[in-house]
């Protein structure tokens, strides 16, 4: 989630004009790339801004005498390789350059993502022949939200957003699009069935339909995290299809036919296996996605017939009821967190009862998969507030005692979780409870944490003189380095 985002103006210089995609002209300023085509470069430092680092994939057929679409990928914790590894195959197959940042973040006091966008776009234009009308922003959680602001700020250049696990910013206004106008950008969204932002992604689907913005929103089994490779691949394929539909690249009829046939077959397989609900969703999506490119009477008709079936109607009602229940739980959780801020500290067992923790756990273990998923979303919503947002806020307000109280609730949910231990270590250090702080820090170090993040944390510096702290940092520095441990925090 991304709760606040200051207004930002993206200052990356984009060429005033560029050739159509596929035209044999090299963009001014582009030069032969230092990144080998067909290989993944895990870590590169920007020449224009040495504070910025990223991973790069260049398709093997890249050449500088034509232009190429660009994926700008932003993980909310700067873990560049997680999404890029899942985008590599489709980038190679469809011919997209992909650059994934180690500096992107969400949920931080000063938003760094404008610098990320500026640096990546400036470097990409120097290093590659980029189609500056086909830039695509790819984000998850808070960086998905931020992509709406950057996408609209760079209209005419950003052709689409792939947003995973989060809707648009709360105060972001969507402008209705007349049928006669081409879209300024298109959107592909996805969320897991147990993602606490499932409900808001469902609401976004309705909102985008209302303003006539071309989009495709889908679901996958899983929590609030990057979507699996198949879903991200579908996102890039959607962008490719929309580029053909709206004239950003020449239509490739063979590719369109192949994609259409494959998706029809996938929907038919769902229907044949008895999964009428997901077959209905897929037929609807096919009819929407391929409109203007194919005769979509067949998928539209199948969707209409499936929508009238009792099993599809029943599943639709159950899912809508689960969404309403999730909204009600979110309201209850919000009331608890507000009262916790104002009232006296309460025992962790009382807190667990007030947020219905055990009831949610029982529902999550039940046989009704739709209700179990809804309960899982409630658990995940509670977890992210108890383990991250609330303790971070209390530490910012210099209230470590209250931070530890809410962290007790998180520890009850997931004992010895390194993320919780990290926050506990900071709170204990703030209270000068040295032994407990060091014990919590040892627990936190079981995760891929960088020694630099420990040494640079102002709360943990108070432990620097202790032998246990020095031994821990030395041990982490001696551990074999990886991109994720060095840059994942």
Coordinates of C-alpha atoms in Angstrom, one line a residue:
X1 CA 0.0 0.0 0.0
X2 CA 1.0 3.6 -0.5
X3 CA -0.6 6.0 1.9
X4 CA 0.9 9.3 0.9
X5 CA 2.6 10.6 -2.2
X6 CA 3.7 14.2 -2.7
X7 CA 3.0 16.0 -6.0
X8 CA 6.0 15.4 -8.2
X9 CA 6.9 16.8 -11.6
X10 CA 8.9 14.4 -13.7
X11 CA 11.7 16.3 -15.4
X12 CA 13.2 13.6 -17.7
X13 CA 14.0 15.1 -21.0
X14 CA 12.2 13.2 -23.8
X15 CA 12.8 14.0 -27.4
X16 CA 10.2 16.2 -29.0
X17 CA 9.6 13.8 -31.8
X18 CA 10.5 10.3 -32.6
X19 CA 10.1 7.9 -35.6
X20 CA 7.3 5.4 -35.6
X21 CA 8.1 2.0 -34.0
X22 CA 10.0 -0.2 -36.4
X23 CA 11.3 2.7 -38.6
X24 CA 15.0 2.4 -39.4
X25 CA 16.2 5.7 -37.7
X26 CA 18.4 5.9 -34.7
X27 CA 17.3 8.4 -32.0
X28 CA 19.5 11.4 -31.4
X29 CA 22.0 10.7 -28.6
X30 CA 21.6 7.0 -28.6
X31 CA 24.8 5.0 -28.8
X32 CA 25.7 1.3 -29.0
X33 CA 24.7 -0.1 -25.7
X34 CA 27.1 -1.2 -23.0
X35 CA 24.6 -4.0 -22.0
X36 CA 25.0 -7.2 -24.0
X37 CA 21.9 -8.2 -25.9
X38 CA 20.2 -11.4 -24.8
X39 CA 21.8 -11.2 -21.4
X40 CA 20.6 -10.1 -18.0
X41 CA 22.8 -7.4 -16.4
X42 CA 22.1 -7.7 -12.7
X43 CA 23.7 -4.5 -11.5
X44 CA 24.5 -1.3 -13.3
X45 CA 25.3 2.1 -12.0
X46 CA 23.9 5.1 -13.8
X47 CA 26.4 7.3 -15.5
X48 CA 24.2 10.4 -15.1
X49 CA 23.4 9.8 -11.5
X50 CA 25.8 7.5 -9.6
X51 CA 23.3 7.1 -6.7
X52 CA 21.0 5.3 -9.0
X53 CA 21.4 1.6 -9.8
X54 CA 19.3 -0.8 -11.8
X55 CA 19.2 -4.2 -13.5
X56 CA 18.8 -4.4 -17.3
X57 CA 17.5 -6.9 -19.9
X58 CA 18.0 -6.2 -23.6
X59 CA 16.4 -8.6 -26.1
X60 CA 18.8 -10.6 -28.2
X61 CA 17.6 -9.2 -31.5
X62 CA 18.1 -5.6 -30.4
X63 CA 19.7 -3.3 -32.9
X64 CA 20.1 0.5 -32.9
X65 CA 18.6 1.3 -36.3
X66 CA 15.0 0.8 -35.1
X67 CA 13.1 1.8 -31.9
X68 CA 12.1 -0.5 -29.0
X69 CA 9.5 -0.3 -26.3
X70 CA 10.7 0.2 -22.7
X71 CA 9.5 -1.3 -19.4
X72 CA 10.5 0.8 -16.4
X73 CA 10.1 -1.5 -13.4
X74 CA 9.8 -0.3 -9.8
X75 CA 9.7 -2.7 -6.9
X76 CA 8.4 -1.0 -3.6
X77 CA 11.5 -2.2 -1.7
X78 CA 14.1 -1.8 -4.5
X79 CA 14.4 -5.6 -5.1
X80 CA 15.0 -5.1 -8.8
X81 CA 15.7 -8.8 -9.7
X82 CA 12.3 -10.1 -8.4
X83 CA 10.1 -8.6 -11.1
X84 CA 12.8 -8.5 -13.8
X85 CA 13.4 -12.2 -13.6
X86 CA 9.7 -12.8 -14.2
X87 CA 9.6 -10.3 -17.1
X88 CA 12.7 -11.6 -18.9
X89 CA 11.1 -14.2 -21.1
X90 CA 8.3 -12.0 -22.4
X91 CA 10.7 -9.1 -22.9
X92 CA 12.9 -11.4 -25.1
X93 CA 10.0 -12.8 -27.0
X94 CA 8.2 -9.5 -27.8
X95 CA 11.3 -7.3 -28.0
X96 CA 11.0 -5.0 -24.9
X97 CA 14.0 -3.4 -23.1
X98 CA 13.4 -3.8 -19.4
X99 CA 15.1 -1.7 -16.7
X100 CA 14.4 -2.4 -13.1
X101 CA 15.4 0.0 -10.3
X102 CA 17.2 -0.7 -7.0
X103 CA 16.3 2.7 -5.7
X104 CA 12.5 2.6 -6.1
X105 CA 10.5 2.6 -2.8
X106 CA 7.1 3.1 -1.3
X107 CA 6.1 4.0 2.3
X108 CA 9.0 6.3 2.9
X109 CA 9.0 9.9 4.1
X110 CA 10.5 11.4 1.0
X111 CA 9.4 9.7 -2.3
X112 CA 12.4 8.7 -4.4
X113 CA 10.6 7.5 -7.5
X114 CA 10.7 10.7 -9.5
X115 CA 14.5 10.4 -9.4
X116 CA 14.2 6.8 -10.5
X117 CA 12.0 7.7 -13.5
X118 CA 14.2 10.6 -14.5
X119 CA 17.4 8.6 -14.3
X120 CA 16.1 5.6 -16.1
X121 CA 14.5 7.6 -18.9
X122 CA 17.6 9.7 -19.4
X123 CA 19.9 6.7 -19.4
X124 CA 17.7 4.7 -21.6
X125 CA 17.7 7.4 -24.3
X126 CA 21.5 7.6 -24.2
X127 CA 22.1 3.9 -24.3
X128 CA 19.3 2.6 -26.5
X129 CA 17.0 3.5 -29.4
X130 CA 13.8 3.8 -27.4
X131 CA 10.4 4.3 -28.8
X132 CA 9.5 7.3 -26.7
X133 CA 5.8 6.8 -27.3
X134 CA 5.9 3.3 -25.9
X135 CA 7.2 3.6 -22.4
X136 CA 5.5 1.3 -19.9
X137 CA 5.6 1.6 -16.1
X138 CA 5.5 -1.6 -14.0
X139 CA 4.9 -1.4 -10.3
X140 CA 3.7 -3.3 -7.3
X141 CA 1.8 -1.9 -4.3
X142 CA 3.0 1.7 -3.6
X143 CA 4.9 1.9 -6.9
X144 CA 1.8 0.8 -8.8
X145 CA 0.0 3.8 -7.3
X146 CA 2.9 6.1 -8.1
X147 CA 2.8 5.0 -11.7
X148 CA -0.5 6.7 -12.2
X149 CA 1.0 10.0 -11.4
X150 CA 4.0 9.5 -13.5
X151 CA 2.0 8.0 -16.3
X152 CA -0.4 11.0 -16.5
X153 CA 2.5 13.4 -16.1
X154 CA 4.2 11.8 -19.2
X155 CA 1.1 11.4 -21.3
X156 CA 2.0 10.8 -24.9
X157 CA 5.1 8.9 -23.8
X158 CA 3.9 6.5 -21.2
X159 CA 1.5 4.2 -23.2
X160 CA 0.5 1.9 -20.3
X161 CA 0.8 0.9 -16.7
X162 CA 1.1 -2.6 -15.3
X163 CA 0.0 -2.3 -11.7
X164 CA 0.1 -5.3 -9.3
X165 CA -1.6 -5.3 -5.9
X166 CA -2.8 -1.7 -5.7
X167 CA -5.2 0.8 -7.2
X168 CA -4.6 4.4 -8.1
X169 CA -3.8 7.0 -5.4
X170 CA -6.9 7.8 -3.4
X171 CA -7.1 11.5 -4.5
X172 CA -6.3 10.7 -8.2
X173 CA -9.1 11.8 -10.5
X174 CA -9.8 9.8 -13.6
X175 CA -11.0 11.8 -16.6
X176 CA -13.8 10.2 -18.8
X177 CA -12.6 9.4 -22.3
X178 CA -15.0 10.1 -25.2
X179 CA -15.4 7.1 -27.6
X180 CA -14.0 9.3 -30.4
X181 CA -10.7 9.9 -28.7
X182 CA -7.7 7.6 -28.4
X183 CA -6.7 6.7 -24.8
X184 CA -3.8 8.5 -23.2
X185 CA -2.7 5.2 -21.7
X186 CA -4.0 1.8 -20.9
X187 CA -3.9 -0.3 -17.7
X188 CA -3.3 -3.9 -16.8
X189 CA -3.9 -4.7 -13.2
X190 CA -3.7 -7.9 -11.1
X191 CA -4.1 -8.9 -7.5
X192 CA -3.8 -12.1 -5.5
X193 CA -6.9 -13.8 -4.1
X194 CA -5.5 -13.2 -0.6
X195 CA -4.1 -9.7 -1.3
X196 CA -5.5 -7.2 1.2
X197 CA -5.9 -4.8 -1.7
X198 CA -8.2 -7.3 -3.6
X199 CA -11.3 -5.2 -2.8
X200 CA -9.8 -2.0 -4.1
X201 CA -8.6 -3.6 -7.3
X202 CA -12.2 -4.8 -7.9
X203 CA -13.4 -1.3 -7.4
X204 CA -10.8 0.0 -9.8
X205 CA -12.1 -2.3 -12.5
X206 CA -15.5 -0.6 -12.1
X207 CA -14.0 2.9 -12.0
X208 CA -12.0 2.4 -15.2
X209 CA -15.0 1.0 -17.0
X210 CA -17.0 4.0 -16.0
X211 CA -14.5 6.4 -17.5
X212 CA -13.9 4.3 -20.6
X213 CA -10.2 3.7 -20.0
X214 CA -9.0 0.5 -21.8
X215 CA -7.9 -2.0 -19.1
X216 CA -7.7 -5.6 -18.1
X217 CA -7.8 -6.7 -14.5
X218 CA -7.2 -10.3 -13.5
X219 CA -6.6 -12.4 -10.4
X220 CA -4.2 -15.1 -9.3
X221 CA -3.8 -17.3 -6.3
X222 CA -1.5 -15.6 -3.7
X223 CA -1.0 -12.7 -1.3
X224 CA 0.2 -9.1 -1.6
X225 CA 3.3 -9.6 -3.6
X226 CA 4.5 -9.5 -7.2
X227 CA 2.3 -11.6 -9.5
X228 CA 3.7 -14.8 -10.9
X229 CA 5.5 -14.8 -14.2
X230 CA 2.4 -15.9 -16.2
X231 CA 0.4 -12.9 -15.0
X232 CA 3.2 -10.4 -15.7
X233 CA 3.7 -12.0 -19.1
X234 CA -0.1 -11.5 -19.8
X235 CA 0.4 -7.8 -18.8
X236 CA 3.1 -7.2 -21.4
X237 CA 1.1 -9.2 -24.0
X238 CA -1.9 -6.9 -23.3
X239 CA 0.3 -3.8 -23.9
X240 CA 1.5 -5.3 -27.2
X241 CA -2.1 -5.9 -28.2
X242 CA -3.2 -2.4 -27.2
X243 CA -0.3 -0.9 -29.1
X244 CA -1.6 -2.6 -32.3
X245 CA -5.2 -1.7 -31.5
X246 CA -4.4 2.0 -31.1
X247 CA -1.8 2.5 -33.8
X248 CA 1.4 2.6 -31.8
X249 CA 2.8 -0.2 -33.8
X250 CA 1.7 -2.0 -37.0
X251 CA -0.8 -4.7 -36.4
X252 CA 0.7 -8.2 -36.7
X253 CA -2.3 -10.3 -37.8
X254 CA -0.5 -13.6 -37.3
X255 CA 0.4 -12.7 -33.7
X256 CA -3.1 -11.4 -33.0
X257 CA -4.7 -14.5 -34.3
X258 CA -2.4 -16.8 -32.3
X259 CA -3.0 -14.9 -29.1
X260 CA -6.8 -14.8 -29.7
X261 CA -6.9 -18.6 -30.4
X262 CA -4.8 -19.4 -27.3
X263 CA -7.0 -17.3 -25.0
X264 CA -10.2 -18.8 -26.4
X265 CA -8.7 -22.3 -25.8
X266 CA -7.8 -21.3 -22.2
X267 CA -11.3 -20.1 -21.5
X268 CA -12.9 -23.2 -23.0
X269 CA -10.7 -25.4 -20.8
X270 CA -11.9 -23.5 -17.7
X271 CA -15.5 -24.0 -18.8
X272 CA -14.9 -27.7 -19.6
X273 CA -13.4 -28.3 -16.2
X274 CA -16.4 -26.8 -14.4
X275 CA -14.9 -23.5 -13.6
X276 CA -17.7 -21.4 -15.2
X277 CA -17.0 -18.3 -13.2
X278 CA -13.4 -17.9 -14.4
X279 CA -14.4 -18.9 -17.9
X280 CA -17.0 -16.1 -17.9
X281 CA -14.4 -13.6 -16.7
X282 CA -11.9 -14.7 -19.5
X283 CA -14.5 -14.6 -22.3
X284 CA -15.5 -11.1 -21.2
X285 CA -11.9 -10.0 -21.2
X286 CA -11.2 -11.5 -24.6
X287 CA -14.2 -9.7 -26.1
X288 CA -13.0 -6.4 -24.6
X289 CA -9.3 -6.8 -25.4
X290 CA -9.7 -7.8 -29.0
X291 CA -12.5 -5.4 -29.9
X292 CA -11.6 -3.7 -33.2
X293 CA -9.0 -6.3 -34.0
X294 CA -11.1 -9.4 -34.3
X295 CA -14.8 -10.3 -34.6
X296 CA -15.5 -10.9 -30.9
X297 CA -19.1 -12.2 -31.2
X298 CA -18.0 -15.7 -30.2
X299 CA -16.4 -14.8 -26.8
X300 CA -19.0 -12.1 -26.1
X301 CA -21.8 -14.7 -26.7
X302 CA -20.2 -17.3 -24.5
X303 CA -19.7 -14.7 -21.8
X304 CA -23.4 -13.8 -22.0
X305 CA -24.5 -17.4 -21.7
X306 CA -22.2 -18.2 -18.8
X307 CA -23.3 -15.1 -16.9
X308 CA -26.9 -16.5 -16.8
X309 CA -25.8 -19.8 -15.3
X310 CA -26.8 -20.5 -11.7
X311 CA -23.2 -21.5 -10.6
X312 CA -21.7 -18.4 -12.1
X313 CA -24.4 -16.2 -10.5
X314 CA -23.8 -17.9 -7.1
X315 CA -20.1 -17.5 -7.2
X316 CA -20.5 -13.9 -8.2
X317 CA -22.8 -13.3 -5.2
X318 CA -20.4 -15.0 -2.9
X319 CA -17.4 -13.0 -4.1
X320 CA -19.3 -9.7 -3.7
X321 CA -20.4 -10.7 -0.2
X322 CA -16.8 -11.5 0.7
X323 CA -15.8 -8.0 -0.6
X324 CA -18.4 -6.4 1.5
X325 CA -17.2 -8.4 4.5
X326 CA -13.7 -7.3 3.8
X327 CA -14.8 -3.6 3.8
X328 CA -16.6 -4.1 7.1
X329 CA -13.5 -5.7 8.6
X330 CA -11.3 -2.9 7.3
X331 CA -13.6 -0.4 9.1
X332 CA -13.4 -2.4 12.3
X333 CA -9.7 -2.6 12.1
X334 CA -9.5 1.1 11.5
X335 CA -11.6 1.8 14.6
X336 CA -9.4 -0.4 16.7
X337 CA -6.2 1.3 15.5
X338 CA -7.6 4.7 16.1
X339 CA -8.7 3.8 19.7
X340 CA -5.3 2.1 20.4
X341 CA -3.6 5.4 19.5
X342 CA -5.7 7.3 22.0
X343 CA -6.2 4.9 24.9
X344 CA -4.1 3.2 27.5
X345 CA -2.0 0.2 26.4
X346 CA -4.0 -3.1 26.5
X347 CA -2.9 -6.7 26.8
X348 CA -2.1 -8.5 23.6
X349 CA -4.8 -11.0 24.2
X350 CA -7.4 -8.2 24.4
X351 CA -6.1 -6.7 21.2
X352 CA -6.3 -10.0 19.4
X353 CA -9.9 -10.4 20.5
X354 CA -10.9 -6.9 19.4
X355 CA -9.4 -7.4 15.9
X356 CA -11.1 -10.9 15.7
X357 CA -7.8 -12.6 15.1
X358 CA -8.8 -16.1 16.2
X359 CA -12.1 -15.9 14.3
X360 CA -10.3 -14.9 11.1
X361 CA -7.9 -17.9 11.6
X362 CA -10.8 -20.3 11.9
X363 CA -12.5 -18.9 8.8
X364 CA -9.2 -19.1 6.9
X365 CA -8.9 -22.8 7.7
X366 CA -12.5 -23.5 6.6
X367 CA -13.7 -25.4 3.5
X368 CA -15.4 -22.5 1.8
X369 CA -12.5 -21.2 -0.4
X370 CA -14.1 -17.8 -1.1
X371 CA -14.7 -17.1 2.6
X372 CA -11.2 -18.5 3.5
X373 CA -9.6 -16.1 1.0
X374 CA -11.6 -13.2 2.4
X375 CA -10.4 -14.1 5.9
X376 CA -6.8 -14.4 4.7
X377 CA -7.1 -10.9 3.3
X378 CA -8.3 -9.7 6.7
X379 CA -5.3 -11.4 8.4
X380 CA -2.9 -9.9 5.9
X381 CA -4.4 -6.4 6.4
X382 CA -4.0 -6.8 10.1
X383 CA -0.5 -8.1 9.7
X384 CA 0.8 -5.2 7.5
X385 CA -0.6 -2.6 9.9
X386 CA 0.6 -4.4 13.1
X387 CA 4.1 -5.3 11.7
X388 CA 4.9 -2.2 9.6
X389 CA 2.7 0.9 9.3
X390 CA 1.7 1.4 12.9
X391 CA 5.0 0.7 14.6
X392 CA 6.7 2.9 12.0
X393 CA 4.3 5.7 12.8
X394 CA 4.8 5.3 16.5
X395 CA 8.6 5.3 16.2
X396 CA 8.3 8.5 14.0
X397 CA 6.3 10.0 16.9
X398 CA 8.9 8.8 19.4
X399 CA 6.5 6.5 21.1
X400 CA 8.5 3.2 21.3
X401 CA 6.3 1.8 24.0
X402 CA 3.2 1.9 21.9
X403 CA 5.2 0.6 18.9
X404 CA 6.2 -2.5 21.0
X405 CA 2.6 -3.0 22.1
X406 CA 1.3 -3.2 18.5
X407 CA 4.4 -5.3 17.6
X408 CA 3.3 -7.8 20.3
X409 CA 0.1 -8.4 18.2
X410 CA 2.2 -9.0 15.1
X411 CA 4.5 -11.4 17.0
X412 CA 1.4 -13.3 18.1
X413 CA 0.5 -13.8 14.5
X414 CA 4.0 -14.7 13.3
X415 CA 6.4 -15.5 16.1
X416 CA 10.1 -14.6 15.4
X417 CA 9.3 -13.0 12.1
X418 CA 12.5 -11.0 11.0
X419 CA 10.5 -8.0 9.9
X420 CA 8.8 -7.7 13.3
X421 CA 12.2 -8.3 15.1
X422 CA 13.7 -5.5 13.1
X423 CA 11.1 -3.0 14.4
X424 CA 11.4 -4.4 17.9
X425 CA 15.1 -3.9 17.8
X426 CA 14.7 -0.3 16.9
X427 CA 12.1 0.3 19.6
X428 CA 14.1 -1.5 22.3
X429 CA 17.2 0.5 21.3
X430 CA 15.2 3.7 21.6
X431 CA 14.2 2.7 25.1
X432 CA 17.9 1.8 25.9
X433 CA 16.9 -1.8 26.6
X434 CA 20.1 -3.1 25.1
X435 CA 19.9 -6.8 25.8
X436 CA 16.4 -7.1 24.2
X437 CA 17.5 -4.9 21.3
X438 CA 20.4 -7.1 20.5
X439 CA 18.3 -10.3 20.8
X440 CA 15.7 -8.8 18.4
X441 CA 18.5 -7.7 16.0
X442 CA 19.8 -11.3 15.9
X443 CA 16.4 -12.5 15.0
X444 CA 16.1 -9.8 12.2
X445 CA 19.4 -10.9 10.8
X446 CA 18.0 -14.3 9.8
X447 CA 16.5 -12.4 6.8
X448 CA 18.6 -11.1 3.9
X449 CA 19.5 -7.8 5.7
X450 CA 22.4 -5.7 4.7
X451 CA 25.0 -4.7 7.3
X452 CA 24.9 -1.2 5.9
X453 CA 21.2 -0.9 6.8
X454 CA 22.1 -1.8 10.4
X455 CA 25.0 0.6 10.6
X456 CA 23.0 3.5 9.0
X457 CA 20.0 3.2 11.3
X458 CA 20.1 6.0 13.8
X459 CA 18.4 3.9 16.5
X460 CA 20.7 1.0 16.2
X461 CA 23.8 3.1 16.3
X462 CA 23.3 3.3 20.1
X463 CA 24.3 -0.4 20.1
X464 CA 27.5 0.1 18.1
X465 CA 29.8 -0.1 21.1
X466 CA 28.7 -3.5 22.2
X467 CA 30.6 -6.7 21.3
X468 CA 27.5 -8.5 20.2
X469 CA 26.6 -5.7 17.8
X470 CA 30.1 -5.6 16.3
X471 CA 30.2 -9.4 16.0
X472 CA 26.8 -9.4 14.2
X473 CA 27.8 -6.8 11.7
X474 CA 31.1 -8.5 11.0
X475 CA 29.3 -11.8 10.4
X476 CA 26.9 -10.2 8.0
X477 CA 29.8 -8.5 6.1
X478 CA 31.6 -11.8 5.8
X479 CA 28.5 -13.5 4.3
X480 CA 28.6 -13.9 0.6
X481 CA 27.1 -10.8 -1.0
X482 CA 24.2 -10.9 -3.3
X483 CA 22.3 -8.2 -5.1
X484 CA 19.2 -8.8 -2.9
X485 CA 21.0 -8.7 0.5
X486 CA 22.9 -5.6 -0.5
X487 CA 20.1 -3.7 -1.9
X488 CA 16.9 -5.4 -0.7
X489 CA 16.4 -3.3 2.5

